[in-house]
PDB file of C-alpha atoms in Angstrom:
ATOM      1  CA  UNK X 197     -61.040 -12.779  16.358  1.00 68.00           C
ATOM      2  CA  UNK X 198     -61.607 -14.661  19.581  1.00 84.00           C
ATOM      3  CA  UNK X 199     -61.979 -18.718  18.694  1.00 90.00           C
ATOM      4  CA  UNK X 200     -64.021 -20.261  21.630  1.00 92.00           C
ATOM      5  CA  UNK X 201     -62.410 -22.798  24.148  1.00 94.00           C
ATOM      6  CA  UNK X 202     -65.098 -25.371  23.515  1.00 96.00           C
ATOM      7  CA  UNK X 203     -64.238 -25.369  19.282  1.00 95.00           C
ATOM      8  CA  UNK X 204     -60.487 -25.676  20.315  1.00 95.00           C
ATOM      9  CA  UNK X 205     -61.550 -28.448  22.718  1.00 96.00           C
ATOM     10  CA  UNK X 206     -63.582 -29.994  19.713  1.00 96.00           C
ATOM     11  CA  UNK X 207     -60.781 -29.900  17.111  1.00 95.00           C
ATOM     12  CA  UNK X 208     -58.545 -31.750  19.130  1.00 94.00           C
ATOM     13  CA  UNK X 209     -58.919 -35.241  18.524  1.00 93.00           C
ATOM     14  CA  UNK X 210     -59.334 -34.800  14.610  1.00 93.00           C
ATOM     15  CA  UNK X 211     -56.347 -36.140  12.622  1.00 91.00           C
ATOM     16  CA  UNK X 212     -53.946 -33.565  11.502  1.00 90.00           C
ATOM     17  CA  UNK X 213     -55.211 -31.150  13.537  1.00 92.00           C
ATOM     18  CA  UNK X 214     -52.259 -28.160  14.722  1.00 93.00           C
ATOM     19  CA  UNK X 215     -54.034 -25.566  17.414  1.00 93.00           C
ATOM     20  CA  UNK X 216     -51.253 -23.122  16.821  1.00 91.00           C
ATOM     21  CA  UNK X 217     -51.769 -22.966  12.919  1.00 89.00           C
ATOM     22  CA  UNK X 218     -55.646 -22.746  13.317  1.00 89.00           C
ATOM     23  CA  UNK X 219     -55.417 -20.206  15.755  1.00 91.00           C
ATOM     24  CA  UNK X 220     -52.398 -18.412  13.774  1.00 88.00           C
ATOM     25  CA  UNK X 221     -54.341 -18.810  10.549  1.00 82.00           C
ATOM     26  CA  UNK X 222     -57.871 -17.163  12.022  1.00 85.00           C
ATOM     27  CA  UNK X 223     -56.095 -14.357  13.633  1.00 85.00           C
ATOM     28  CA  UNK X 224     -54.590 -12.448  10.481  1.00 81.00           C
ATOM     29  CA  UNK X 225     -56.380  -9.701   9.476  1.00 73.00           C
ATOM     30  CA  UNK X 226     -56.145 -11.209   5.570  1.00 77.00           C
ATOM     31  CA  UNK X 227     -58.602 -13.131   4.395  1.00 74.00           C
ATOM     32  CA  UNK X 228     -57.785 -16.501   2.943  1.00 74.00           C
ATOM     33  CA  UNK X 229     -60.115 -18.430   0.463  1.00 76.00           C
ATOM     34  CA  UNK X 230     -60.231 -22.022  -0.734  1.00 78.00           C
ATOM     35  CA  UNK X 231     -61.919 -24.009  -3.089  1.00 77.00           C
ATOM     36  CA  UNK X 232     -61.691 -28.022  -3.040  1.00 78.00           C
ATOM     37  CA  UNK X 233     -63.173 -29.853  -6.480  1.00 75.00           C
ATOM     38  CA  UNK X 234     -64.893 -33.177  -5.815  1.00 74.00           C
ATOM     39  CA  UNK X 235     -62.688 -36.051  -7.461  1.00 70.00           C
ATOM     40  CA  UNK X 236     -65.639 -37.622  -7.651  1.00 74.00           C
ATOM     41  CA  UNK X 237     -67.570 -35.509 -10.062  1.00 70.00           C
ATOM     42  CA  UNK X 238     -66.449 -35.094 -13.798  1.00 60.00           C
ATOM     43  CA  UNK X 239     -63.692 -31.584 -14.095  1.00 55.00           C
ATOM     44  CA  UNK X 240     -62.216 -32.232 -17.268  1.00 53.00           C
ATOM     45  CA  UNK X 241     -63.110 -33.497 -20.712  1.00 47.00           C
ATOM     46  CA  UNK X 242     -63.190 -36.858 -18.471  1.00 45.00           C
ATOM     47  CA  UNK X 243     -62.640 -37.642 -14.647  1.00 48.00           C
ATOM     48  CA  UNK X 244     -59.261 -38.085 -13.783  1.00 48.00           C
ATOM     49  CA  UNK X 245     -57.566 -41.429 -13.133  1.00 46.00           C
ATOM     50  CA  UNK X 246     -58.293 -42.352  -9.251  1.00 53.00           C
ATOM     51  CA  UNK X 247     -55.646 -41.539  -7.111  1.00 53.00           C
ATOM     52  CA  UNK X 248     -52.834 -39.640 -10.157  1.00 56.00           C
ATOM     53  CA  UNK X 249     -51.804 -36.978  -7.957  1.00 55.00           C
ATOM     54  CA  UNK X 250     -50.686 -35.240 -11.037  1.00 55.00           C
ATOM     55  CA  UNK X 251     -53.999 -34.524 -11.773  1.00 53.00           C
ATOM     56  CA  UNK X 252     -54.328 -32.619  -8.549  1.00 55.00           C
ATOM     57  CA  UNK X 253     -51.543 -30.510  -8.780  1.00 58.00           C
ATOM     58  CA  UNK X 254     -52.180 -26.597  -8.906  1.00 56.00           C
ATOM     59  CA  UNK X 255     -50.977 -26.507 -12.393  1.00 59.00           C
ATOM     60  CA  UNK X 256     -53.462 -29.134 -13.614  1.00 59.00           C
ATOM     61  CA  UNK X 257     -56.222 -27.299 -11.571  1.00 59.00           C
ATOM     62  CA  UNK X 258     -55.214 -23.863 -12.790  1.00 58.00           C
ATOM     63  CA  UNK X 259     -55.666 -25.064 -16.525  1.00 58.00           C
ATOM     64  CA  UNK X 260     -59.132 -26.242 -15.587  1.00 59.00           C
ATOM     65  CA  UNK X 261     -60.645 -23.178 -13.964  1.00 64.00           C
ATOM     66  CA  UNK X 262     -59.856 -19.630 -14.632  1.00 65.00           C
ATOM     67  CA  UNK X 263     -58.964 -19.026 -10.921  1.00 68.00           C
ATOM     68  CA  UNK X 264     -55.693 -17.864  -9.850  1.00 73.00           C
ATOM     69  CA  UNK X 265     -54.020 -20.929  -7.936  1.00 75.00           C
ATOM     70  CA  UNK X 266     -51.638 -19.897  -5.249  1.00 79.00           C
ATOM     71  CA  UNK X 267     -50.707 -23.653  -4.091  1.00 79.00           C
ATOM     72  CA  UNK X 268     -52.468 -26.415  -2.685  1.00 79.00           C
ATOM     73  CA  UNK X 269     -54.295 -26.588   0.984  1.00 81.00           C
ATOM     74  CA  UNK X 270     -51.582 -28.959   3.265  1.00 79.00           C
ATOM     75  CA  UNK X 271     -54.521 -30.565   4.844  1.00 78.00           C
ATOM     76  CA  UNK X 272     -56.843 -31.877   1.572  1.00 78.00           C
ATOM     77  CA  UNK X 273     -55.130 -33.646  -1.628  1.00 76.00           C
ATOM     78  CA  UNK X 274     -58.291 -31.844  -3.794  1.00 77.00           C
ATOM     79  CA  UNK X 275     -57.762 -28.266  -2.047  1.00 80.00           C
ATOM     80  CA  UNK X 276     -56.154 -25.247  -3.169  1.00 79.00           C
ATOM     81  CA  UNK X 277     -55.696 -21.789  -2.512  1.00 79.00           C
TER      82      UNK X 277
END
């Protein structure tokens, strides 16, 4: 997969941004999904405590959902893989 110049250009200034990981990442042939639960929103019995990273740990996330959790996304505190 080719990534255009001008989204390359466009990613540059965003925090945390790393070119050579985006570009690394989108030019495997293996697809990689994602999912990121909203904080915000209600994913338990109750909503967890604001800012317990425990409660955002794969383990705690795995529990929740049925979905395999391979480890958490580097660039969102509420994203896994």
């Amino acid at each position: 997969m080719t990534i255009p110049e001008a989204l390359l250009q466009s990613l540059q200034d965003v925090p945390g941004f790393d070119q050579s990981s985006f570009v690394a990442a989108h030019e495997q042939a293996a697809q990689i999904s994602s999912v990121r639960f909203n904080p915000a929103k209600q994913w338990r019995t109750a909503s967890p405590p604001a800012g317990s990273e425990e409660d955002y740990q794969p383990a705690a996330f795995s529990a929740f959902t049925a979905l395999p959790v391979a480890g958490r996304v580097p660039w969102s505190s509420c994203g896994y893989y």
